[in-house]
CSV table of N, CA and C in Angstrom, one decimal:
chain,number,residue,atom,x,y,z
A,1,UNK,N,46.1,35.7,187.6
A,1,UNK,CA,46.0,34.5,188.5
A,1,UNK,C,46.8,34.3,189.4
A,2,UNK,N,46.2,33.9,190.6
A,2,UNK,CA,47.4,33.4,191.8
A,2,UNK,C,46.6,32.6,193.0
A,3,UNK,N,47.5,32.0,193.5
A,3,UNK,CA,47.0,30.8,194.6
A,3,UNK,C,47.0,31.6,196.1
A,4,UNK,N,47.0,30.8,197.0
A,4,UNK,CA,46.6,31.4,198.7
A,4,UNK,C,47.2,30.7,199.2
A,5,UNK,N,48.2,31.1,200.2
A,5,UNK,CA,49.0,30.6,201.4
A,5,UNK,C,49.0,31.4,202.1
A,6,UNK,N,49.4,31.4,203.6
A,6,UNK,CA,49.0,32.5,204.3
A,6,UNK,C,50.7,33.3,205.5
A,7,UNK,N,51.8,31.8,205.5
A,7,UNK,CA,53.0,32.2,204.8
A,7,UNK,C,53.9,31.3,204.6
A,8,UNK,N,55.0,31.2,204.8
A,8,UNK,CA,55.9,30.3,204.0
A,8,UNK,C,57.5,30.7,204.5
A,9,UNK,N,58.1,29.5,204.6
A,9,UNK,CA,59.4,30.0,205.2
A,9,UNK,C,59.9,28.1,204.6
A,10,UNK,N,61.4,28.6,203.6
A,10,UNK,CA,61.7,27.8,203.2
A,10,UNK,C,63.3,27.9,202.9
A,11,UNK,N,63.8,26.9,203.3
A,11,UNK,CA,65.5,27.0,204.2
A,11,UNK,C,65.6,26.6,202.1
A,12,UNK,N,66.8,27.1,201.3
A,12,UNK,CA,67.1,27.0,200.1
A,12,UNK,C,68.8,27.9,199.9
A,13,UNK,N,69.4,27.2,198.7
A,13,UNK,CA,70.2,27.9,198.5
A,13,UNK,C,70.3,29.3,198.1
A,14,UNK,N,69.6,30.0,197.4
A,14,UNK,CA,69.6,30.9,197.0
A,14,UNK,C,67.9,31.9,197.5
A,15,UNK,N,68.4,32.6,198.7
A,15,UNK,CA,67.2,33.2,199.4
A,15,UNK,C,66.4,34.3,198.4
A,16,UNK,N,67.1,35.3,198.2
A,16,UNK,CA,66.7,36.2,197.1
A,16,UNK,C,65.7,35.4,196.2
A,17,UNK,N,66.2,34.6,195.1
A,17,UNK,CA,66.1,34.1,194.1
A,17,UNK,C,64.8,33.0,194.3
A,18,UNK,N,64.8,32.5,195.6
A,18,UNK,CA,63.5,31.8,195.7
A,18,UNK,C,62.1,32.7,196.0
A,19,UNK,N,62.4,33.4,197.0
A,19,UNK,CA,61.9,34.6,197.1
A,19,UNK,C,60.9,35.1,196.3
A,20,UNK,N,62.0,35.7,195.5
A,20,UNK,CA,61.3,36.3,194.2
A,20,UNK,C,60.0,35.4,193.3
A,21,UNK,N,60.5,34.0,193.5
A,21,UNK,CA,59.5,32.7,192.6
A,21,UNK,C,58.1,32.7,193.5
A,22,UNK,N,58.5,32.4,195.0
A,22,UNK,CA,57.2,32.8,196.1
A,22,UNK,C,56.9,34.0,195.5
A,23,UNK,N,57.2,34.6,195.9
A,23,UNK,CA,56.1,36.3,195.7
A,23,UNK,C,55.6,36.1,194.4
A,24,UNK,N,56.3,35.9,193.3
A,24,UNK,CA,55.1,35.5,192.0
A,24,UNK,C,54.4,34.7,191.8
A,25,UNK,N,54.1,33.4,193.2
A,25,UNK,CA,53.2,32.6,192.8
A,25,UNK,C,51.9,33.2,193.3
A,26,UNK,N,52.2,33.8,194.8
A,26,UNK,CA,51.5,34.3,195.5
A,26,UNK,C,50.8,35.4,195.9
A,27,UNK,N,51.5,36.2,194.6
A,27,UNK,CA,51.5,37.6,194.7
A,27,UNK,C,51.1,38.1,196.6
A,28,UNK,N,52.4,38.1,197.0
A,28,UNK,CA,53.4,38.1,198.3
A,28,UNK,C,53.9,39.4,197.9
A,29,UNK,N,54.7,39.6,199.3
A,29,UNK,CA,55.1,40.4,199.5
A,29,UNK,C,56.6,40.6,200.3
A,30,UNK,N,58.0,40.5,200.3
A,30,UNK,CA,58.8,40.0,201.3
A,30,UNK,C,58.7,41.2,202.3
A,31,UNK,N,58.5,41.3,203.8
A,31,UNK,CA,58.4,42.0,204.6
A,31,UNK,C,59.2,42.1,205.8
A,32,UNK,N,59.7,40.8,205.6
A,32,UNK,CA,61.2,41.0,206.8
A,32,UNK,C,61.7,39.8,206.9
A,33,UNK,N,63.4,39.6,207.2
A,33,UNK,CA,64.0,38.7,206.7
A,33,UNK,C,64.7,38.4,208.4
A,34,UNK,N,64.6,37.1,208.5
A,34,UNK,CA,65.3,36.9,209.9
A,34,UNK,C,66.4,36.2,209.4
A,35,UNK,N,67.3,36.2,211.1
A,35,UNK,CA,68.9,35.7,211.0
A,35,UNK,C,68.9,34.8,210.3
A,36,UNK,N,69.4,33.9,209.4
A,36,UNK,CA,69.8,32.6,209.2
A,36,UNK,C,69.7,31.7,210.6
A,37,UNK,N,69.2,30.2,210.0
A,37,UNK,CA,68.7,29.3,211.0
A,37,UNK,C,69.6,28.4,211.5
A,38,UNK,N,70.4,27.4,211.8
A,38,UNK,CA,71.5,26.5,212.4
A,38,UNK,C,70.3,24.9,211.8
A,39,UNK,N,69.0,25.4,212.0
A,39,UNK,CA,68.9,23.8,211.7
A,39,UNK,C,68.0,24.2,210.5
A,40,UNK,N,67.9,23.1,209.9
A,40,UNK,CA,67.2,22.9,208.6
A,40,UNK,C,65.6,22.8,208.5
A,41,UNK,N,64.9,23.7,207.9
A,41,UNK,CA,63.3,23.2,207.9
A,41,UNK,C,62.7,23.0,206.9
A,42,UNK,N,61.8,21.9,206.8
A,42,UNK,CA,60.9,21.2,206.1
A,42,UNK,C,59.7,21.7,206.1
A,43,UNK,N,59.2,21.3,205.0
A,43,UNK,CA,57.6,21.9,204.6
A,43,UNK,C,57.6,21.3,203.5
A,44,UNK,N,56.1,21.2,203.5
A,44,UNK,CA,55.1,21.0,202.3
A,44,UNK,C,54.1,21.4,201.9
A,45,UNK,N,54.0,22.4,200.9
A,45,UNK,CA,52.9,23.5,200.8
A,45,UNK,C,52.0,23.1,199.5
A,46,UNK,N,50.9,23.3,200.0
A,46,UNK,CA,49.7,22.9,199.2
A,46,UNK,C,49.3,24.9,198.9
A,47,UNK,N,49.0,24.8,197.3
A,47,UNK,CA,47.9,26.0,197.1
A,47,UNK,C,47.3,25.9,196.1
A,48,UNK,N,46.3,26.4,196.4
A,48,UNK,CA,45.1,26.3,195.4
A,48,UNK,C,44.8,27.4,194.4
A,49,UNK,N,44.4,27.8,193.4
A,49,UNK,CA,43.8,28.7,192.5
A,49,UNK,C,42.9,29.2,193.1
A,50,UNK,N,42.9,30.6,193.5
A,50,UNK,CA,41.3,31.4,193.5
A,50,UNK,C,40.9,31.9,192.5
A,51,UNK,N,40.8,32.4,191.3
A,51,UNK,CA,40.6,32.7,190.4
A,51,UNK,C,40.6,32.7,189.2
A,52,UNK,N,41.1,31.1,188.9
A,52,UNK,CA,41.2,30.3,187.3
A,52,UNK,C,41.0,29.0,187.7
A,53,UNK,N,41.3,27.8,186.8
A,53,UNK,CA,41.4,26.5,187.0
A,53,UNK,C,42.9,26.3,187.4
A,54,UNK,N,43.2,25.4,187.7
A,54,UNK,CA,44.2,24.3,188.2
A,54,UNK,C,45.1,24.2,187.3
A,55,UNK,N,44.5,24.0,186.1
A,55,UNK,CA,45.2,23.6,184.9
A,55,UNK,C,46.0,25.0,184.1
A,56,UNK,N,45.5,25.7,184.3
A,56,UNK,CA,45.6,27.1,184.0
A,56,UNK,C,47.0,27.8,185.3
A,57,UNK,N,46.7,27.5,186.4
A,57,UNK,CA,47.7,27.7,187.3
A,57,UNK,C,48.5,26.9,187.0
A,58,UNK,N,48.6,25.5,186.7
A,58,UNK,CA,49.7,24.6,186.7
A,58,UNK,C,50.6,25.4,185.6
A,59,UNK,N,50.1,26.3,184.4
A,59,UNK,CA,51.0,26.4,182.8
A,59,UNK,C,51.4,28.1,183.6
A,60,UNK,N,50.9,28.1,184.5
A,60,UNK,CA,51.5,30.0,185.2
A,60,UNK,C,52.3,29.6,185.6
A,61,UNK,N,52.3,28.6,186.6
A,61,UNK,CA,53.6,28.0,187.8
A,61,UNK,C,54.8,27.9,186.8
A,62,UNK,N,54.7,26.8,185.7
A,62,UNK,CA,55.5,26.3,184.9
A,62,UNK,C,56.5,27.7,184.4
A,63,UNK,N,55.5,28.9,184.0
A,63,UNK,CA,55.7,29.9,183.2
A,63,UNK,C,56.6,30.4,184.4
A,64,UNK,N,57.1,30.6,185.7
A,64,UNK,CA,57.5,31.0,186.8
A,64,UNK,C,58.9,29.9,187.1
A,65,UNK,N,59.5,29.4,186.3
A,65,UNK,CA,60.0,28.4,186.7
A,65,UNK,C,59.9,27.4,187.3
A,66,UNK,N,58.1,27.1,187.5
A,66,UNK,CA,58.6,25.7,188.9
A,66,UNK,C,58.6,24.5,187.5
A,67,UNK,N,58.4,23.1,188.0
A,67,UNK,CA,58.2,21.7,187.2
A,67,UNK,C,57.5,20.6,187.8
A,68,UNK,N,56.8,20.5,187.0
A,68,UNK,CA,56.2,19.1,187.4
A,68,UNK,C,56.9,17.8,188.1
A,69,UNK,N,56.4,16.8,189.2
A,69,UNK,CA,57.6,16.1,189.4
A,69,UNK,C,56.3,14.6,189.8
A,70,UNK,N,56.9,13.4,189.1
A,70,UNK,CA,56.4,12.8,189.3
A,70,UNK,C,56.8,12.0,190.8
A,71,UNK,N,56.5,12.0,191.8
A,71,UNK,CA,56.8,10.9,192.9
A,71,UNK,C,55.7,9.9,193.1
A,72,UNK,N,55.4,9.3,191.9
A,72,UNK,CA,54.9,7.9,192.2
A,72,UNK,C,53.5,8.5,192.7
A,73,UNK,N,52.3,9.8,192.1
A,73,UNK,CA,51.1,10.0,192.2
A,73,UNK,C,50.3,9.1,191.7
A,74,UNK,N,50.1,8.8,190.3
A,74,UNK,CA,49.2,8.0,189.6
A,74,UNK,C,48.6,9.0,189.0
A,75,UNK,N,48.0,8.6,187.7
A,75,UNK,CA,46.9,9.1,187.3
A,75,UNK,C,45.6,9.0,187.7
A,76,UNK,N,45.0,10.7,187.6
A,76,UNK,CA,44.0,10.6,188.1
A,76,UNK,C,43.6,11.4,189.3
A,77,UNK,N,44.5,11.6,189.9
A,77,UNK,CA,44.8,12.6,191.0
A,77,UNK,C,44.3,13.9,190.6
A,78,UNK,N,43.8,14.5,191.8
A,78,UNK,CA,42.8,15.8,191.7
A,78,UNK,C,44.0,17.0,192.3
A,79,UNK,N,45.6,16.4,192.5
A,79,UNK,CA,46.3,17.7,192.8
A,79,UNK,C,47.2,17.4,191.5
A,80,UNK,N,48.5,18.2,191.1
A,80,UNK,CA,49.9,18.2,190.3
A,80,UNK,C,50.9,18.4,191.3
A,81,UNK,N,51.7,17.2,191.6
A,81,UNK,CA,52.7,17.9,192.1
A,81,UNK,C,53.7,18.7,191.6
A,82,UNK,N,54.4,19.5,192.3
A,82,UNK,CA,55.8,20.6,191.3
A,82,UNK,C,56.4,21.1,192.5
A,83,UNK,N,57.5,21.4,191.8
A,83,UNK,CA,58.9,22.0,192.6
A,83,UNK,C,58.9,23.3,192.1
A,84,UNK,N,59.4,23.9,193.1
A,84,UNK,CA,60.1,25.6,192.8
A,84,UNK,C,61.3,25.5,192.0
A,85,UNK,N,61.8,26.4,191.7
A,85,UNK,CA,63.5,26.4,191.2
A,85,UNK,C,64.8,25.7,191.5
A,86,UNK,N,64.8,25.5,193.3
A,86,UNK,CA,65.2,25.1,194.6
A,86,UNK,C,65.6,22.9,194.0
A,87,UNK,N,64.0,22.9,193.7
A,87,UNK,CA,63.5,21.5,194.2
A,87,UNK,C,62.6,21.3,195.4
A,88,UNK,N,62.3,22.2,195.5
A,88,UNK,CA,61.2,22.1,197.1
A,88,UNK,C,60.0,21.6,196.4
A,89,UNK,N,59.4,20.5,196.7
A,89,UNK,CA,58.0,20.2,196.3
A,89,UNK,C,57.1,21.2,196.6
A,90,UNK,N,56.0,20.8,195.6
A,90,UNK,CA,55.1,21.8,196.9
A,90,UNK,C,53.4,20.9,195.6
A,91,UNK,N,52.1,20.9,195.9
A,91,UNK,CA,51.5,20.6,195.6
A,91,UNK,C,50.1,21.6,194.8
A,92,UNK,N,49.6,21.8,194.1
A,92,UNK,CA,48.6,22.4,193.6
A,92,UNK,C,47.3,21.6,193.2
A,93,UNK,N,46.2,22.1,194.3
A,93,UNK,CA,45.5,21.6,194.5
A,93,UNK,C,44.0,22.1,193.7
A,94,UNK,N,42.6,21.7,193.8
A,94,UNK,CA,41.8,22.1,192.8
A,94,UNK,C,41.8,23.5,193.4
A,95,UNK,N,40.5,23.9,192.1
A,95,UNK,CA,40.9,25.5,192.1
A,95,UNK,C,39.7,25.5,193.3
A,96,UNK,N,39.8,27.1,194.2
A,96,UNK,CA,39.0,28.0,195.1
A,96,UNK,C,38.3,28.4,194.0
A,97,UNK,N,38.3,29.0,193.2
A,97,UNK,CA,37.3,29.8,192.2
A,97,UNK,C,35.8,29.4,192.2
A,98,UNK,N,35.1,30.7,192.1
A,98,UNK,CA,33.7,29.8,192.9
A,98,UNK,C,33.0,29.2,191.1
A,99,UNK,N,32.1,28.6,191.0
A,99,UNK,CA,31.8,27.6,189.9
A,99,UNK,C,31.4,29.0,188.7
A,100,UNK,N,31.5,28.7,188.1
A,100,UNK,CA,31.6,29.4,186.2
A,100,UNK,C,33.2,30.4,186.0
A,101,UNK,N,33.6,30.3,187.3
A,101,UNK,CA,34.8,31.4,187.1
A,101,UNK,C,36.1,30.6,186.7
A,102,UNK,N,36.6,29.3,186.8
A,102,UNK,CA,37.2,28.3,186.5
A,102,UNK,C,36.7,26.7,186.3
A,103,UNK,N,37.2,26.3,185.4
A,103,UNK,CA,36.6,24.7,185.1
A,103,UNK,C,38.1,23.7,185.0
A,104,UNK,N,38.0,23.3,186.3
A,104,UNK,CA,38.8,21.8,186.2
A,104,UNK,C,38.4,21.3,185.2
A,105,UNK,N,40.1,20.9,184.5
A,105,UNK,CA,40.1,19.2,183.3
A,105,UNK,C,40.9,18.3,183.8
């Protein structure tokens, strides 16, 4: 099971650890490492499962080291707020899997 996103830049304390985490989340490979920046990057990332349910993807991401985060989003939302191993928040949205391949709960 994977989620999809096209590009990612994260300001972090441990780039190797975070690169490994996000490569596992998105089935990506690090292909370029630019020089350190002098200005902090900010991002908000949303990912959508493409071959399974949102609940299954959240469970997979928890196994990779992510954590669920309560930012006051309230119950009944169609997304789950999570944080990567360094606390950068991201959302897991509804699945993009074709009907019949995933069931969101």
